CSV table of C-alpha atoms in Angstrom, one decimal:
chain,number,residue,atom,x,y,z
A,212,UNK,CA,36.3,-7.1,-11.6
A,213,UNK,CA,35.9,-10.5,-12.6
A,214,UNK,CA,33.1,-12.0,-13.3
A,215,UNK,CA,34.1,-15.2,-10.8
A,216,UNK,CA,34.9,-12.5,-8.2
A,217,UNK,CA,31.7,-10.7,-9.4
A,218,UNK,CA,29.9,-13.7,-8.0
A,219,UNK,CA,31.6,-14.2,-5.2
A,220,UNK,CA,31.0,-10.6,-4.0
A,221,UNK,CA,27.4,-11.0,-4.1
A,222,UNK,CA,27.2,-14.6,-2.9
A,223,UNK,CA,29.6,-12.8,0.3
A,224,UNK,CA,27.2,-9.8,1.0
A,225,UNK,CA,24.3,-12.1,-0.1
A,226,UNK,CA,25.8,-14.5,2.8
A,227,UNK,CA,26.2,-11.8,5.4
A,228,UNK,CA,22.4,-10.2,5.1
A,229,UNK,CA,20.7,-13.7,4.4
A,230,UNK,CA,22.3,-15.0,7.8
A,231,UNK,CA,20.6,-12.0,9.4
A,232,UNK,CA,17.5,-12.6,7.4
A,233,UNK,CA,17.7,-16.2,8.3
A,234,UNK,CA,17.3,-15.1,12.2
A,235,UNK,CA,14.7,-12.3,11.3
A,236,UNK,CA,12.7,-15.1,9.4
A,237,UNK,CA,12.7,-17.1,12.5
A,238,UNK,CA,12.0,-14.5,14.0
A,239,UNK,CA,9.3,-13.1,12.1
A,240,UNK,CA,7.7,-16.6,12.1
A,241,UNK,CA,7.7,-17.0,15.5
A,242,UNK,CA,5.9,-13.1,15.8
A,243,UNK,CA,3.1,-14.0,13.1
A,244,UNK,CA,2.4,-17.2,15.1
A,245,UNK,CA,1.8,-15.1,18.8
A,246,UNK,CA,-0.2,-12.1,16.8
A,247,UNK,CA,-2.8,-14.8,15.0
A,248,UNK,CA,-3.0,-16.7,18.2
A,249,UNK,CA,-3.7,-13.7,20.4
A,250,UNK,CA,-5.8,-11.0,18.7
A,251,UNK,CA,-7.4,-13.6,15.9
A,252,UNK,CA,-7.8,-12.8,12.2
A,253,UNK,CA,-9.5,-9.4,13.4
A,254,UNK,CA,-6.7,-8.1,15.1
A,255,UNK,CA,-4.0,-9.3,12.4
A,256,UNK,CA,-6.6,-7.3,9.6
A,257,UNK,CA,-6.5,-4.2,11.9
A,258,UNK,CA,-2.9,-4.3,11.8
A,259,UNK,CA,-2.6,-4.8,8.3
A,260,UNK,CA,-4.7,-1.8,7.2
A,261,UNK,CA,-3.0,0.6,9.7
A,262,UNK,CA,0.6,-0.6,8.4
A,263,UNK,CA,-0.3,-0.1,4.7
A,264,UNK,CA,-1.8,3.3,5.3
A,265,UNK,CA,0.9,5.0,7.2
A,266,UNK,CA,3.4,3.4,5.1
A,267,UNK,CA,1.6,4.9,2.0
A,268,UNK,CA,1.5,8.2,4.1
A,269,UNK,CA,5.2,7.7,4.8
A,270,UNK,CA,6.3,6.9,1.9
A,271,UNK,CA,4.5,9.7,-0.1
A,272,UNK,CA,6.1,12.6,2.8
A,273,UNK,CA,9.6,10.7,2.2
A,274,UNK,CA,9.9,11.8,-1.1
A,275,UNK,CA,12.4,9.0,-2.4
A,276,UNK,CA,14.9,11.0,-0.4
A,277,UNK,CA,16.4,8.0,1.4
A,278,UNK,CA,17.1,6.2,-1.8
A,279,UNK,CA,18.5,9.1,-4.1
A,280,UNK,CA,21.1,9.7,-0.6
A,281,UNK,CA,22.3,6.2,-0.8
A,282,UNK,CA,23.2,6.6,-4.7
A,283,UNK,CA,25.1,9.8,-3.9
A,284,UNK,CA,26.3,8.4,-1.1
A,285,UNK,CA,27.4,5.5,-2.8
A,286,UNK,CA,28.9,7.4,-5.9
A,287,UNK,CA,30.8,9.7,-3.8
A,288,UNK,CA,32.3,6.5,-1.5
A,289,UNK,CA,33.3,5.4,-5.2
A,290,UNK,CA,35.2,8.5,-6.4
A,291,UNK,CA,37.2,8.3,-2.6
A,292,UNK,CA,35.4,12.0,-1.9
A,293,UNK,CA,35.0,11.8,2.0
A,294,UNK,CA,33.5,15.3,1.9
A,295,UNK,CA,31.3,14.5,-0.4
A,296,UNK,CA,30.0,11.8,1.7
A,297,UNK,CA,30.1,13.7,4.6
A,298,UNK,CA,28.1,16.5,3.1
A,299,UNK,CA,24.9,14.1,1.8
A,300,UNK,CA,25.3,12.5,4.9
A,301,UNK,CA,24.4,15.6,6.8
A,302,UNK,CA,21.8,16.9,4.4
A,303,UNK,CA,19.9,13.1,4.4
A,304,UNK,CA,20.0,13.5,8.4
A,305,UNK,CA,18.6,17.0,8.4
A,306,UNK,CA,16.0,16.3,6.6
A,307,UNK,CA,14.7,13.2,7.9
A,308,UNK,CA,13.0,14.9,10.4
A,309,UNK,CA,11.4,17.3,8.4
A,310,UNK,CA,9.9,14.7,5.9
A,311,UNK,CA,9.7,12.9,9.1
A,312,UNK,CA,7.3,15.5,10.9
A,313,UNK,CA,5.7,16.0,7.7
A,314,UNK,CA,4.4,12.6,7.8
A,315,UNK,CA,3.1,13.0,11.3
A,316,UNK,CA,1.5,16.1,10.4
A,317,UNK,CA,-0.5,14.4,7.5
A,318,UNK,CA,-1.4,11.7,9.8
A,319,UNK,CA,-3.0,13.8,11.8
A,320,UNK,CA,-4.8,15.5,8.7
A,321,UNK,CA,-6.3,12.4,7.0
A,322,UNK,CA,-6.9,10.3,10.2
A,323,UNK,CA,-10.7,10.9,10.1
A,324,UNK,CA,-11.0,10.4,6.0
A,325,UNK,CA,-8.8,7.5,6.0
A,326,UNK,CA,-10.6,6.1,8.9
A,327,UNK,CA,-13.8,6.7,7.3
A,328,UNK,CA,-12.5,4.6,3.9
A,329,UNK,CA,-11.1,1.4,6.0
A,330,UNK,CA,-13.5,0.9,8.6
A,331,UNK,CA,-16.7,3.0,7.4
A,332,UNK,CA,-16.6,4.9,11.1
A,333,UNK,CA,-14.1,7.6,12.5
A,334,UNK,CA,-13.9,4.6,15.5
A,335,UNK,CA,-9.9,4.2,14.2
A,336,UNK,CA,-9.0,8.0,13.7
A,337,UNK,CA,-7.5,8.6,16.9
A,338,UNK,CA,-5.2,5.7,16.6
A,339,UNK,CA,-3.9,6.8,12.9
A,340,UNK,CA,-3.1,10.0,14.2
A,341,UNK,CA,-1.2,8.5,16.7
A,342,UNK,CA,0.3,6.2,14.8
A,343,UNK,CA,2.0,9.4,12.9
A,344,UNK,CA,4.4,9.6,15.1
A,345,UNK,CA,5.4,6.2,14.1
A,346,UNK,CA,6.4,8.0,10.7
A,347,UNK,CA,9.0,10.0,12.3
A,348,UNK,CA,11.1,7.0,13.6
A,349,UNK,CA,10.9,5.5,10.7
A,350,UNK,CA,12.2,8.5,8.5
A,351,UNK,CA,14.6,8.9,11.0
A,352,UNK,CA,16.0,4.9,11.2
A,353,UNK,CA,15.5,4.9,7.5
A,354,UNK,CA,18.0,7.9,7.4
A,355,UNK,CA,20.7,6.1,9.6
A,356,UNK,CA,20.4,2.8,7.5
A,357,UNK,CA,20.5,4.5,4.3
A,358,UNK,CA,24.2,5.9,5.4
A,359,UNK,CA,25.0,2.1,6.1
A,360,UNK,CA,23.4,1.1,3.1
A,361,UNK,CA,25.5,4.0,0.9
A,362,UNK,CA,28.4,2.9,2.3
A,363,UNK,CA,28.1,-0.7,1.8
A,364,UNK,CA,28.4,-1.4,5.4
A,365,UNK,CA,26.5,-4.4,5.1
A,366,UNK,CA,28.3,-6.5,8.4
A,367,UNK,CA,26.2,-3.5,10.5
A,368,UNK,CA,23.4,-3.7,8.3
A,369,UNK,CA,23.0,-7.3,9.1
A,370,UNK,CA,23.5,-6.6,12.8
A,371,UNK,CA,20.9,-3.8,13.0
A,372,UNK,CA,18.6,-6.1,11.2
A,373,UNK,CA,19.4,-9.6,13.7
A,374,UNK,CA,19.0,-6.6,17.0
A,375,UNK,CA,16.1,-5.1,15.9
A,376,UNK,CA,13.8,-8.3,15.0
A,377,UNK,CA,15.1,-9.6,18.2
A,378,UNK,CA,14.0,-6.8,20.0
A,379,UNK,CA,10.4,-6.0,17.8
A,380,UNK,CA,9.4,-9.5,18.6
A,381,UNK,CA,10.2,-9.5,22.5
A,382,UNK,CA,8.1,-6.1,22.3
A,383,UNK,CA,5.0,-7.5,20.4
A,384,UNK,CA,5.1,-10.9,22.3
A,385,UNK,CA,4.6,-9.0,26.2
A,386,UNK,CA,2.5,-5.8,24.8
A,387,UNK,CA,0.1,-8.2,23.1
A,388,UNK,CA,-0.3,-11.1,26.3
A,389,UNK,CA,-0.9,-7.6,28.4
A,390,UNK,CA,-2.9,-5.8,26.4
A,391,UNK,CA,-4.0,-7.8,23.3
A,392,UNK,CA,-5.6,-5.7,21.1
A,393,UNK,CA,-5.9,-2.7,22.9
A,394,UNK,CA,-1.7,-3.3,22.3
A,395,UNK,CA,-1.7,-2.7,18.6
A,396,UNK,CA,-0.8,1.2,18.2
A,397,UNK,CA,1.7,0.7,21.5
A,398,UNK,CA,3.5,-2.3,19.8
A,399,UNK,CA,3.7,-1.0,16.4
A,400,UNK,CA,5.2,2.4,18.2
A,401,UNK,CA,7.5,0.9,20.2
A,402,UNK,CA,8.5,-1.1,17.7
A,403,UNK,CA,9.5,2.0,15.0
A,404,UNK,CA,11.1,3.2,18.5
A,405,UNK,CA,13.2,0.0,19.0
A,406,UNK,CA,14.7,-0.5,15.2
A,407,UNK,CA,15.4,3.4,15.3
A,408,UNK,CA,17.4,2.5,18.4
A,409,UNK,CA,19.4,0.0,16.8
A,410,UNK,CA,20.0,1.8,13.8
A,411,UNK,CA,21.3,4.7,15.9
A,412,UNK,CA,23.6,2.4,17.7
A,413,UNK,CA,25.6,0.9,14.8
A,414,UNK,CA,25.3,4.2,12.4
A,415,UNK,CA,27.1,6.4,15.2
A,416,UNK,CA,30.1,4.5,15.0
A,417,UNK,CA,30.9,5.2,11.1
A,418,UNK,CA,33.2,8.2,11.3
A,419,UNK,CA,32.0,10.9,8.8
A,420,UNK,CA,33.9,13.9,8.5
A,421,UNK,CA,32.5,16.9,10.4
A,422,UNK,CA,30.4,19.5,7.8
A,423,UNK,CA,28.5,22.9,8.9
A,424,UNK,CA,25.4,22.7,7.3
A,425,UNK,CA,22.4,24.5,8.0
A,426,UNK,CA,18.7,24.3,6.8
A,427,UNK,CA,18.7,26.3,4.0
A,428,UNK,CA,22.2,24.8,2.4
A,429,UNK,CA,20.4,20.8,3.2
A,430,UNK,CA,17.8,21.9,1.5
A,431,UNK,CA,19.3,23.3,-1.3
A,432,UNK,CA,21.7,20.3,-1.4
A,433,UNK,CA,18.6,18.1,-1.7
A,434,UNK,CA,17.0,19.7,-4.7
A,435,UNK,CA,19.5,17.6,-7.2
A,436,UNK,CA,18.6,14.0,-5.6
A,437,UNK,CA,14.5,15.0,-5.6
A,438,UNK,CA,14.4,13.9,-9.2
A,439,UNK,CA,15.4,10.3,-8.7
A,440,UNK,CA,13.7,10.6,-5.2
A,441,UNK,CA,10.3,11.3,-7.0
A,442,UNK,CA,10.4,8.5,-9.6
A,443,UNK,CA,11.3,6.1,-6.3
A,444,UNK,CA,8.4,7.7,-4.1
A,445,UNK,CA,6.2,7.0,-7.6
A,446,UNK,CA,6.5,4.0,-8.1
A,447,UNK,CA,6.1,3.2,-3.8
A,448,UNK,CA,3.1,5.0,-3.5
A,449,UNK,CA,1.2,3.3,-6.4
A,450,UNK,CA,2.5,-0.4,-5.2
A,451,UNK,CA,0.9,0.8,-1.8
A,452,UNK,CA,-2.3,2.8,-2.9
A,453,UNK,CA,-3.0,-0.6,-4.7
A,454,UNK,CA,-2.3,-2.7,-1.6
A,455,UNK,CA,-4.5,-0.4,0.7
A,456,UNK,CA,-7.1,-0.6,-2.0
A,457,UNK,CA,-7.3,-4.4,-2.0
A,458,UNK,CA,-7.2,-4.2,2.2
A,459,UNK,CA,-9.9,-1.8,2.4
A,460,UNK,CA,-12.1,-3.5,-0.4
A,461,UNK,CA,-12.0,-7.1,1.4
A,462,UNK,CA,-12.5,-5.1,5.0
A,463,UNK,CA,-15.5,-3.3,3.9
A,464,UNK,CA,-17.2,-6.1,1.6
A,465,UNK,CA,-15.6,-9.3,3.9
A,466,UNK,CA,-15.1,-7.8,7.2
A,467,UNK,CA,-12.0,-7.4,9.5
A,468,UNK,CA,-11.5,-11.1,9.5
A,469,UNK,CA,-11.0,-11.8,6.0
A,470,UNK,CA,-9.1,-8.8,5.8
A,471,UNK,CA,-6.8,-10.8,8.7
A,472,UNK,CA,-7.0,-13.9,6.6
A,473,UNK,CA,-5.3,-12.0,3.9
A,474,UNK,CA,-2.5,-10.1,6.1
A,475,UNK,CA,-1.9,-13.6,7.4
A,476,UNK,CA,-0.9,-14.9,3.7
A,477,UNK,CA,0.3,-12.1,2.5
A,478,UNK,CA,3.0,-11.7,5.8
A,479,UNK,CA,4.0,-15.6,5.5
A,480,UNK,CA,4.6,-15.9,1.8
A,481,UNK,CA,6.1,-12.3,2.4
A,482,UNK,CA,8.5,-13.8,5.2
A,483,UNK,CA,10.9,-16.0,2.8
A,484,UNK,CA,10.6,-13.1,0.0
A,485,UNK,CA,11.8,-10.3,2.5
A,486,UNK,CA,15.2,-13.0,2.8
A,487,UNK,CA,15.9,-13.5,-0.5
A,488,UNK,CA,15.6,-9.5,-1.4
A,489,UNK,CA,16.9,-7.9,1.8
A,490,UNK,CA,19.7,-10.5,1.3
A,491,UNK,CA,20.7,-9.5,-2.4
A,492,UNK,CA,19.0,-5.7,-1.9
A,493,UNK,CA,21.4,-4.0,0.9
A,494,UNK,CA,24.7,-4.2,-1.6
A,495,UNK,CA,23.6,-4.7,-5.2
A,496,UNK,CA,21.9,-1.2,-5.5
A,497,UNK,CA,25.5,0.7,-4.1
A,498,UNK,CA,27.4,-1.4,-6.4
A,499,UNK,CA,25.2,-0.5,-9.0
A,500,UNK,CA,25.5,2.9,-8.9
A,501,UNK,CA,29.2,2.5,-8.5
A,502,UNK,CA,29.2,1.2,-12.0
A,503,UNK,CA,25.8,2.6,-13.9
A,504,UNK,CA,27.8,4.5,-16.3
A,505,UNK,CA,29.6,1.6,-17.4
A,506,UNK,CA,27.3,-0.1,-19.4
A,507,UNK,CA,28.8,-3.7,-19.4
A,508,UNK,CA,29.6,-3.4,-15.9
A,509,UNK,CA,26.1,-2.6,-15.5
A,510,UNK,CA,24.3,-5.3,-17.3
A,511,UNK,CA,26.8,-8.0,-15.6
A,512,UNK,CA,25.7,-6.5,-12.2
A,513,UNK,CA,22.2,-6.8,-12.7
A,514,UNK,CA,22.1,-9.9,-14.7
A,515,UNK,CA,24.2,-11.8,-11.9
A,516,UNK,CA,22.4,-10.4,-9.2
A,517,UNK,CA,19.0,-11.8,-11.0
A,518,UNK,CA,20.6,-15.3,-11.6
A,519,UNK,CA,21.5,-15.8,-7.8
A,520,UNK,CA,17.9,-14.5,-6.9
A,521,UNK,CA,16.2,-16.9,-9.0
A,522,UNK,CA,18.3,-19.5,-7.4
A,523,UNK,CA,17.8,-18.3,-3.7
A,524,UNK,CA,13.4,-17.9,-4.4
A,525,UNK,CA,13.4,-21.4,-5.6
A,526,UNK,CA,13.8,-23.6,-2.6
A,527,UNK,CA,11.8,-21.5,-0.8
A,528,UNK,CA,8.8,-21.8,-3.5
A,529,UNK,CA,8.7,-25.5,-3.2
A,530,UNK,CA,9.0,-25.3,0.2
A,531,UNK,CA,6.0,-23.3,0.6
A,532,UNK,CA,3.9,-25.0,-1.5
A,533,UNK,CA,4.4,-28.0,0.1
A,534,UNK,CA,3.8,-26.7,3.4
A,535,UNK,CA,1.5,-27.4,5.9
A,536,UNK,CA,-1.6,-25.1,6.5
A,537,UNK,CA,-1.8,-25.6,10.6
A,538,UNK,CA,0.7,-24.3,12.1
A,539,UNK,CA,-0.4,-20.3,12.6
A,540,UNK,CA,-3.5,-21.8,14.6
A,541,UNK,CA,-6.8,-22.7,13.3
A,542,UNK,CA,-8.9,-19.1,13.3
A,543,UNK,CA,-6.1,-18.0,10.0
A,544,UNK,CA,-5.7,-21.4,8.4
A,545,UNK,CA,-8.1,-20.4,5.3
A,546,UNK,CA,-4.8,-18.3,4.6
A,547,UNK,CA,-2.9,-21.7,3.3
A,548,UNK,CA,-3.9,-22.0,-0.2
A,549,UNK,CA,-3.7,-18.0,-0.5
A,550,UNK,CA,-0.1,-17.9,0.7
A,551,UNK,CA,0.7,-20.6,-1.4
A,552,UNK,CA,-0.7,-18.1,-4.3
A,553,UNK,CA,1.1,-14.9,-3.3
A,554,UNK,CA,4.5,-17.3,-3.3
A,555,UNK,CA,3.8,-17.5,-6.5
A,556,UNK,CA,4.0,-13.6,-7.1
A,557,UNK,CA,7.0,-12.8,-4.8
A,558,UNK,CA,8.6,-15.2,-6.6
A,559,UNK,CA,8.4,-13.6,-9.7
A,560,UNK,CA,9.0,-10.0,-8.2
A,561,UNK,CA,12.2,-12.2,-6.7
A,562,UNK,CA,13.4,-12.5,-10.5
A,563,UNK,CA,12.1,-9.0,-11.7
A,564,UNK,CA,13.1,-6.8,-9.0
A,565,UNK,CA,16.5,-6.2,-10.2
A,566,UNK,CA,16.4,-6.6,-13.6
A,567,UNK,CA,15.9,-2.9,-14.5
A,568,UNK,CA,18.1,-1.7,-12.6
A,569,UNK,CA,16.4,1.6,-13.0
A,570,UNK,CA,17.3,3.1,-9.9
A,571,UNK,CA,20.8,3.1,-10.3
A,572,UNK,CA,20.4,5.3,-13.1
A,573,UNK,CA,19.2,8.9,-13.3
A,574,UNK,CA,17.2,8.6,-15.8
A,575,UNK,CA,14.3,9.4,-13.3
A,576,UNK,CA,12.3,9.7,-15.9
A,577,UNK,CA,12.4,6.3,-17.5
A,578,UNK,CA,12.9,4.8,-14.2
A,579,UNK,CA,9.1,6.3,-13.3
A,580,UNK,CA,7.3,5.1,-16.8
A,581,UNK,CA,8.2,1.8,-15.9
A,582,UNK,CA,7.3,1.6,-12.7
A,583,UNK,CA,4.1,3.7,-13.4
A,584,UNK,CA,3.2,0.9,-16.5
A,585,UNK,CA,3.9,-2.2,-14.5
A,586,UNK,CA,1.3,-1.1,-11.4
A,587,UNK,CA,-1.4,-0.5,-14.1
A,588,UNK,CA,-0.8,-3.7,-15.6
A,589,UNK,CA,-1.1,-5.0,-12.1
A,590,UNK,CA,-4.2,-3.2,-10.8
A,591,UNK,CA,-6.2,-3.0,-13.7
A,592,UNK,CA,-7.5,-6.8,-13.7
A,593,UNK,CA,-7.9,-6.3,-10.0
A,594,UNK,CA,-11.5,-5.4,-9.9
A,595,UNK,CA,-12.2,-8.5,-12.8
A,596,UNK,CA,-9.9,-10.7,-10.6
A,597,UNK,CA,-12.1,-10.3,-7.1
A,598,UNK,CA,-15.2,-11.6,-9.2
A,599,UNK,CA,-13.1,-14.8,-9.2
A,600,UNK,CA,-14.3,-15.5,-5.3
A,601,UNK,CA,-13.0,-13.6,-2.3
A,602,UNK,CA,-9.5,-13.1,-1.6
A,603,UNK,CA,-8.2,-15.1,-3.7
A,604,UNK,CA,-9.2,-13.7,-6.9
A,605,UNK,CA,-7.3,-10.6,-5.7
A,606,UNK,CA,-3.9,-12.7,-4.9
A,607,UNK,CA,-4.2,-14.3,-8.9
C-alpha cells in the first residue's frame, strides 16, 4: 500500500469512528453536566471509585483475552481463512462468560475488603457485589465488539458506539431525576445492559461460518492467545491499580467530594481524549497485526497513525485550555484548572499510545516490560507529587 493511500485509510476509518465519537462526546458532555448537577461532587466521587474498582476487577478476570482474539481474528481475516475466523470467534464467545462470571464471582469476594479500603466502612459492600454483575455484560459486549473490531468492521463499530451513548445517557438522565443517588448501581447496570444490547444487535448480523466447539476444545484453543492476553491484562491492571490508588487516597484523606472534584476533571479532559483514540484505536491495531511481520510496513503503520494523532489532540488541547470553568455547575468548578492539567497528560498518552506498537506483536514479553516500566515511572513520584497540594499534585 501506498503511503498516500496509507493515509487516506486511516484519515477514512479515523473519519468514520471520530463522527461517532463526535456524537458520543456530545453526548458524554451532556451526561457529565446532569450527573454533577444532580448527585453533586459526592455522588460523581462515588461513581468514580466504583467504576475504577470493578474495571480493575474486570480487567484482571478478562485476562487480555478480548485483545489477543482481535489479533487472531484479525490475522486470520488477513490470510482469507474464514474457519479460522470462525473458530476464535466461537472460542472468544464461549469464554466471555466464563471470565465474565469470574469477575462477578470476585466481586462478590472482595466487596467487603474493597469497601473497607475506599470508604473506611463495609456501608458500599453490598452495592460492589452487585455491581459484579455489571462485569458480565461487559465481558460479554466486549466479546461482540472485539469480533467487529478483528474484522475491521469499523461502519458498525461506529454505530454501536453513536446507539449505545444515545441510549446510556437517556438511561442515566431518568434513573438519576428518579432516584438520584440511590440511582447509581441501577444506572451503571443498566447501562453495561444497554451497550451489550447494541453490541448484540450489529455483531449478529456478521455471518461467521458455523463451528462445533465445546468447552474443553475453547479452552484449549485459548491457551495460545493467553500469552499476549497476560502482557495486555498487565499492563491494564497496573494503569488501574494506580488510578484506584489515587481515588481512594483523595477519598479517604479529602473526602467524597474532592474525590468528585477529581472524577469531574479527570471525565472532561478524558471526553476529547476518548475521540481522538477511539477514533484512530478501532482499525489501526487490526491493521497492525495484518502487517507486524513486515517490518517497514510496520513502522509506517505506527508512525502515520502517531502523526495524525498528534494532529487530531491538538485542537482539542488549546481548546481546553482555553475553556471556561462554569459550565458543569458551580459545586465541581474547582475541577477547571485540574482538567486543564490532565489535558496535558492525555495529550501526551494521545502521541505515545501507538508508538510501540507492542500489541501487535507477540513478543508478549517485551510488550509487558514496557508497559510494566512506564507505570512505575508514573506512580513512583505519586506519593512526592500529592505533597504538592491536593489533587492537583497528583494530576502533575
Amino acid at each position: 500500500m501506498s503511503q498516500g493511500n496509507s493515509y487516506g485509510q486511516i484519515l477514512r476509518s479515523s473519519s468514520i469512528i471520530g463522527g461517532a465519537q463526535a456524537i458520543n462526546y456530545l453526548v458524554a458532555l451532556l451526561r457529565v453536566k446532569v450527573v454533577a448537577v444532580l448527585l453533586g461532587p459526592a455522588g460523581v466521587g462515588v461513581i468514580g471509585l466504583y467504576t475504577s474498582a470493578t474495571s480493575l476487577l474486570g480487567t484482571v478476570t478478562g485476562l487480555g483475552l478480548q485483545g489477543s482474539a482481535v489479533r487472531a481474528i484479525a490475522q486470520a481475516q488477513g490470510k482469507n481463512d474464514p474457519q479460522a475466523v470462525a473458530r476464535t470467534v466461537r472460542m472468544l464467545r464461549r469464554l466471555v462468560w466464563a471470565t465474565g462470571a469470574l469477575g462477578w464471582l470476585a466481586s462478590i469476594a472482595l466487596a467487603i475488603p474493597l469497601s473497607r479500603l475506599m470508604f473506611e466502612s463495609t456501608q458500599h459492600a453490598w452495592a460492589l457485589a452487585v455491581l459484579g454483575g455489571m462485569l458480565l455484560l461487559t465481558a460479554v459486549s466486549n466479546g461482540q465488539l472485539g469480533l467487529l473490531q478483528g474484522l475491521r468492521r469499523i461502519g458498525d463499530i461506529a454505530r454501536v458506539q453513536v446507539a449505545a451513548a444515545v441510549l446510556n445517557t437517556a438511561i442515566t438522565i431518568a434513573l438519576y431525576s428518579w432516584l438520584r443517588e440511590d440511582g447509581i448501581v441501577p444506572v451503571l447496570l443498566a447501562n453495561a445492559a444497554a451497550t451489550l444490547l447494541c453490541s448484540w444487535w450489529f455483531a449478529r448480523r456478521v455471518e461467521v461460518p458455523a463451528v462445533a466447539m465445546d468447552w474443553s476444545v475453547a479452552i484449549a484453543e485459548a491457551k495460545p492467545l493467553l500469552g499476549l492476553g497476560a502482557a495486555m491484562m498487565w499492563g491494564g491492571v497496573l494503569t488501574l491499580a494506580l488510578d484506584l490508588y489515587t481515588r481512594t487516597l483523595i477519598a479517604r484523606t479529602l473526602g467524597v467530594d474532592a474525590a468528585g472534584i477529581y472524577q469531574a476533571a479527570w471525565a472532561l479532559s478524558g471526553l476529547f481524549a476518548g475521540f481522538v483514540l477511539g477514533a484512530m484505536g478501532a482499525d489501526f491495531y487490526p491493521r497492525l497485526t495484518s502487517v507486524i511481520h513486515d517490518r517497514a510496513a510496520a513502522m509506517r503503520a505506527v508512525n502515520e497513525q502517531t502523526e495524525i494523532g498528534i494532529l487530531l489532540a491538538l485542537p482539542g488541547l488549546l481548546g481546553t485550555l482555553a475553556s471556561r470553568s462554569g459550565w458543569c455547575g458551580r459545586s465541581i468548578r474547582p475541577s477547571s484548572r485540574l482538567r486543564r492539567m490532565c489535558w496535558c497528560g492525555w495529550c501526551w498518552a494521545c502521541s505515545d499510545g501507538y508508538c510501540p506498537g507492542r500489541w501487535g506483536s507477540s513478543s508478549s514479553r517485551w510488550a509487558r516490560g514496557v508497559g510494566s516500566w512506564r507505570r512505575r515511572l508514573s506512580s513512583c513520584p505519586f506519593r512526592h507529587c500529592w505533597q504538592l497540594g491536593w489533587c492537583h499534585g497528583t494530576v502533575w
